[in-house]
């Protein structure tokens, strides 16, 4: 009865060895190959890439457009500004005058236009050069700017001629203001090459109101300025004395 037991134990031992050997020698499973992207997935990826490229292009175009518009504004401002004095030139001042007269015509507002001519700028340029004349013009522009309100406009019509657009002034106030401008410029003094130099100015006034025309107002103020200049001819020309 003991012999069968031994046989059974040996058989079980043999079975364990066989099972172990099978486990050790079993081949490894190969990794499943990656599937190639389907045509639909590839098309979707291409579409997303195209969208990103299109958005980047649009952003770039918007940036360029913004820069171009900013440049246009800068060029327009430069076209309306006197490069030496940093105030409106004739083009810029006439534009402001047109706006003002249109407003006055519509809302029955009033104001005054003053055209002012520097009396002795040419002798200064001839005696000391245009650099000296530029210095005189800068001082005059600064003086006029200090004498006006924020709503008023001072511009250079060209050469030695200035213009001022003043709001809400009666005829008496406008003429008094013109005299103040003349006096302020008469009192300016400069020293060039050791010599003391003074300039001067003559101002003409035209009133602005509900029926005013910009072109006509400029003509009237200019004509009044020449009348005033004739009245001032008795004053000495450029005065040159040792400083």
Coordinates of C-alpha atoms in Angstrom, one line a residue:
X1 CA 0.0 0.0 0.0
X2 CA 3.0 2.3 0.5
X3 CA 4.3 2.0 -3.1
X4 CA 1.4 3.7 -4.8
X5 CA 1.9 6.7 -2.5
X6 CA 5.5 7.0 -3.6
X7 CA 4.5 6.9 -7.2
X8 CA 1.9 9.6 -6.7
X9 CA 4.4 11.9 -5.0
X10 CA 7.0 11.4 -7.8
X11 CA 4.4 12.1 -10.4
X12 CA 3.4 15.3 -8.6
X13 CA 7.0 16.4 -8.4
X14 CA 7.5 15.7 -12.0
X15 CA 4.4 17.7 -12.9
X16 CA 5.8 20.7 -10.9
X17 CA 9.1 20.6 -12.8
X18 CA 7.3 20.5 -16.1
X19 CA 5.1 23.4 -15.2
X20 CA 8.0 25.5 -14.1
X21 CA 10.0 24.7 -17.3
X22 CA 7.0 25.7 -19.4
X23 CA 6.8 29.0 -17.5
X24 CA 10.4 29.8 -18.0
X25 CA 10.5 29.0 -21.7
X26 CA 7.2 30.6 -22.7
X27 CA 7.9 33.2 -25.4
X28 CA 7.2 36.9 -24.7
X29 CA 4.3 38.5 -26.5
X30 CA 5.4 41.0 -29.1
X31 CA 4.3 44.6 -28.6
X32 CA 1.3 45.6 -30.7
X33 CA 2.4 47.8 -33.6
X34 CA 1.2 51.4 -33.4
X35 CA -1.6 52.1 -35.7
X36 CA -1.0 54.7 -38.4
X37 CA -3.3 57.8 -38.0
X38 CA -6.4 57.5 -40.0
X39 CA -7.1 59.9 -42.9
X40 CA -9.8 61.6 -40.8
X41 CA -7.4 62.2 -37.9
X42 CA -4.7 63.6 -40.2
X43 CA -7.2 65.9 -41.8
X44 CA -8.3 67.2 -38.4
X45 CA -4.7 67.9 -37.4
X46 CA -4.0 69.7 -40.7
X47 CA -7.2 71.7 -40.1
X48 CA -6.1 72.7 -36.6
X49 CA -2.7 73.7 -37.9
X50 CA -4.3 75.8 -40.6
X51 CA -6.5 77.6 -38.1
X52 CA -3.5 78.5 -35.9
X53 CA -1.6 79.8 -38.9
X54 CA -4.6 81.8 -40.0
X55 CA -5.1 83.4 -36.5
X56 CA -1.4 84.3 -36.4
X57 CA -1.7 85.9 -39.8
X58 CA -4.7 87.9 -38.7
X59 CA -2.9 89.1 -35.5
X60 CA 0.1 90.1 -37.6
X61 CA -2.1 92.1 -40.1
X62 CA -4.0 93.8 -37.2
X63 CA -0.7 94.9 -35.7
X64 CA 0.5 96.2 -39.0
X65 CA -2.8 98.0 -39.5
X66 CA -2.6 99.6 -36.1
X67 CA 0.9 100.8 -36.7
X68 CA 0.0 102.2 -40.1
X69 CA -3.0 104.1 -38.7
X70 CA -0.8 105.5 -35.9
X71 CA 1.7 106.6 -38.6
X72 CA -1.0 108.3 -40.6
X73 CA -2.1 110.3 -37.5
X74 CA 1.5 111.3 -36.9
X75 CA 2.0 112.4 -40.5
X76 CA -1.2 114.4 -40.4
X77 CA -0.2 116.1 -37.2
X78 CA 3.2 116.9 -38.7
X79 CA 1.6 118.3 -41.8
X80 CA -0.4 120.7 -39.6
X81 CA 2.4 121.7 -37.3
X82 CA 5.2 124.3 -37.7
X83 CA 8.4 122.2 -37.3
X84 CA 10.3 125.2 -35.8
X85 CA 7.8 126.5 -33.3
X86 CA 5.7 123.4 -32.6
X87 CA 2.4 125.3 -33.1
X88 CA -0.1 125.0 -36.0
X89 CA 1.2 126.1 -39.4
X90 CA -1.0 127.9 -41.9
X91 CA -2.7 124.6 -42.9
X92 CA -3.4 123.6 -39.3
X93 CA -4.5 127.1 -38.3
X94 CA -6.9 127.5 -41.2
X95 CA -8.4 124.1 -40.4
X96 CA -9.0 125.3 -36.8
X97 CA -10.5 128.5 -38.1
X98 CA -12.9 126.7 -40.4
X99 CA -14.1 124.5 -37.5
X100 CA -14.5 127.6 -35.3
X101 CA -16.5 129.6 -37.9
X102 CA -18.7 126.5 -38.6
X103 CA -19.4 126.2 -34.8
X104 CA -20.1 130.0 -34.5
X105 CA -22.5 129.9 -37.5
X106 CA -24.5 127.0 -36.0
X107 CA -24.6 128.1 -32.4
X108 CA -24.3 131.9 -32.7
X109 CA -21.0 132.0 -30.8
X110 CA -18.5 134.8 -31.2
X111 CA -14.8 135.4 -31.1
X112 CA -12.0 137.3 -32.8
X113 CA -9.2 136.7 -35.2
X114 CA -5.9 138.5 -34.8
X115 CA -3.2 138.5 -37.4
X116 CA 0.2 139.7 -36.1
X117 CA 3.3 140.5 -38.1
X118 CA 6.8 140.8 -36.6
X119 CA 8.1 144.3 -37.5
X120 CA 11.8 144.0 -37.5
X121 CA 12.6 140.3 -38.2
X122 CA 14.3 140.9 -41.6
X123 CA 17.0 143.3 -40.2
X124 CA 17.7 140.8 -37.4
X125 CA 18.2 138.0 -40.0
X126 CA 20.3 140.3 -42.2
X127 CA 22.5 141.4 -39.3
X128 CA 22.9 138.2 -37.2
X129 CA 21.7 135.3 -39.5
X130 CA 18.6 133.2 -39.6
X131 CA 19.6 131.4 -36.4
X132 CA 19.0 134.7 -34.5
X133 CA 15.7 135.2 -36.3
X134 CA 14.6 131.7 -35.3
X135 CA 15.4 132.5 -31.7
X136 CA 13.2 135.6 -31.9
X137 CA 10.3 133.6 -33.5
X138 CA 10.5 131.0 -30.7
X139 CA 10.4 133.7 -28.0
X140 CA 7.4 135.4 -29.7
X141 CA 5.5 132.1 -30.1
X142 CA 6.1 131.3 -26.4
X143 CA 5.0 134.8 -25.4
X144 CA 1.7 134.5 -27.4
X145 CA 1.0 131.1 -26.0
X146 CA 1.3 132.3 -22.5
X147 CA -1.1 135.1 -23.2
X148 CA -4.0 133.0 -24.4
X149 CA -6.5 130.5 -22.9
X150 CA -6.5 126.8 -23.4
X151 CA -9.5 127.1 -25.8
X152 CA -7.7 129.7 -28.0
X153 CA -5.3 128.9 -30.8
X154 CA -2.1 130.5 -31.9
X155 CA -0.5 129.6 -35.2
X156 CA 2.2 130.7 -37.7
X157 CA 0.9 131.6 -41.1
X158 CA 4.4 131.7 -42.5
X159 CA 7.6 133.7 -42.3
X160 CA 7.2 136.4 -39.6
X161 CA 3.3 136.3 -39.5
X162 CA 1.3 134.8 -36.7
X163 CA -2.5 134.4 -36.2
X164 CA -4.6 134.0 -33.1
X165 CA -8.1 132.6 -32.8
X166 CA -9.8 133.9 -29.6
X167 CA -13.2 132.8 -28.4
X168 CA -15.9 134.9 -26.8
X169 CA -14.5 138.4 -27.1
X170 CA -16.2 141.6 -27.8
X171 CA -14.7 144.1 -30.3
X172 CA -13.4 146.3 -27.4
X173 CA -11.8 143.2 -25.7
X174 CA -10.3 142.0 -29.0
X175 CA -8.6 145.3 -29.8
X176 CA -7.3 145.5 -26.2
X177 CA -5.9 142.0 -26.5
X178 CA -4.2 142.9 -29.7
X179 CA -2.5 145.9 -28.0
X180 CA -1.4 143.5 -25.2
X181 CA 0.2 141.2 -27.7
X182 CA 2.0 144.1 -29.4
X183 CA 3.4 145.4 -26.1
X184 CA 4.5 141.9 -24.9
X185 CA 6.5 141.4 -28.1
X186 CA 7.9 145.0 -28.0
X187 CA 9.3 144.3 -24.6
X188 CA 11.2 141.2 -25.6
X189 CA 15.0 141.8 -25.8
X190 CA 17.8 139.6 -27.2
X191 CA 21.6 139.7 -27.2
X192 CA 23.4 138.7 -30.4
X193 CA 27.1 139.0 -30.8
X194 CA 27.3 141.3 -27.8
X195 CA 24.6 143.6 -29.1
X196 CA 21.2 144.2 -27.5
X197 CA 18.3 143.7 -30.0
X198 CA 14.6 144.3 -29.7
X199 CA 11.8 143.2 -32.1
X200 CA 8.3 144.5 -32.5
X201 CA 4.9 143.5 -33.8
X202 CA 1.8 144.9 -35.5
X203 CA -1.6 143.3 -35.0
X204 CA -4.9 143.5 -37.0
X205 CA -8.3 142.4 -35.7
X206 CA -11.3 140.8 -37.4
X207 CA -14.4 139.9 -35.4
X208 CA -16.0 136.5 -35.7
X209 CA -19.7 135.7 -35.4
X210 CA -22.7 133.9 -36.7
X211 CA -22.2 135.2 -40.3
X212 CA -18.4 134.9 -40.4
X213 CA -16.5 133.3 -43.2
X214 CA -13.0 132.0 -42.5
X215 CA -11.4 133.2 -45.7
X216 CA -13.0 136.6 -45.5
X217 CA -12.0 136.9 -41.8
X218 CA -8.3 136.3 -42.6
X219 CA -8.4 138.9 -45.3
X220 CA -10.0 141.5 -43.0
X221 CA -7.5 140.8 -40.2
X222 CA -4.6 140.9 -42.6
X223 CA -5.7 144.2 -44.1
X224 CA -6.1 145.7 -40.5
X225 CA -2.6 144.5 -39.7
X226 CA -1.1 146.4 -42.6
X227 CA -3.0 149.6 -41.5
X228 CA -1.6 149.1 -38.0
X229 CA 1.9 148.5 -39.3
X230 CA 1.7 151.8 -41.2
X231 CA 0.8 153.6 -37.9
X232 CA 3.9 152.1 -36.3
X233 CA 6.4 153.1 -38.9
X234 CA 7.5 156.1 -36.9
X235 CA 9.0 153.7 -34.3
X236 CA 12.8 153.1 -34.7
X237 CA 13.9 150.1 -36.7
X238 CA 16.1 147.5 -35.1
X239 CA 18.1 149.0 -32.2
X240 CA 21.7 147.9 -31.9
X241 CA 23.5 149.0 -28.8
X242 CA 26.3 147.5 -26.7
X243 CA 25.0 145.1 -24.2

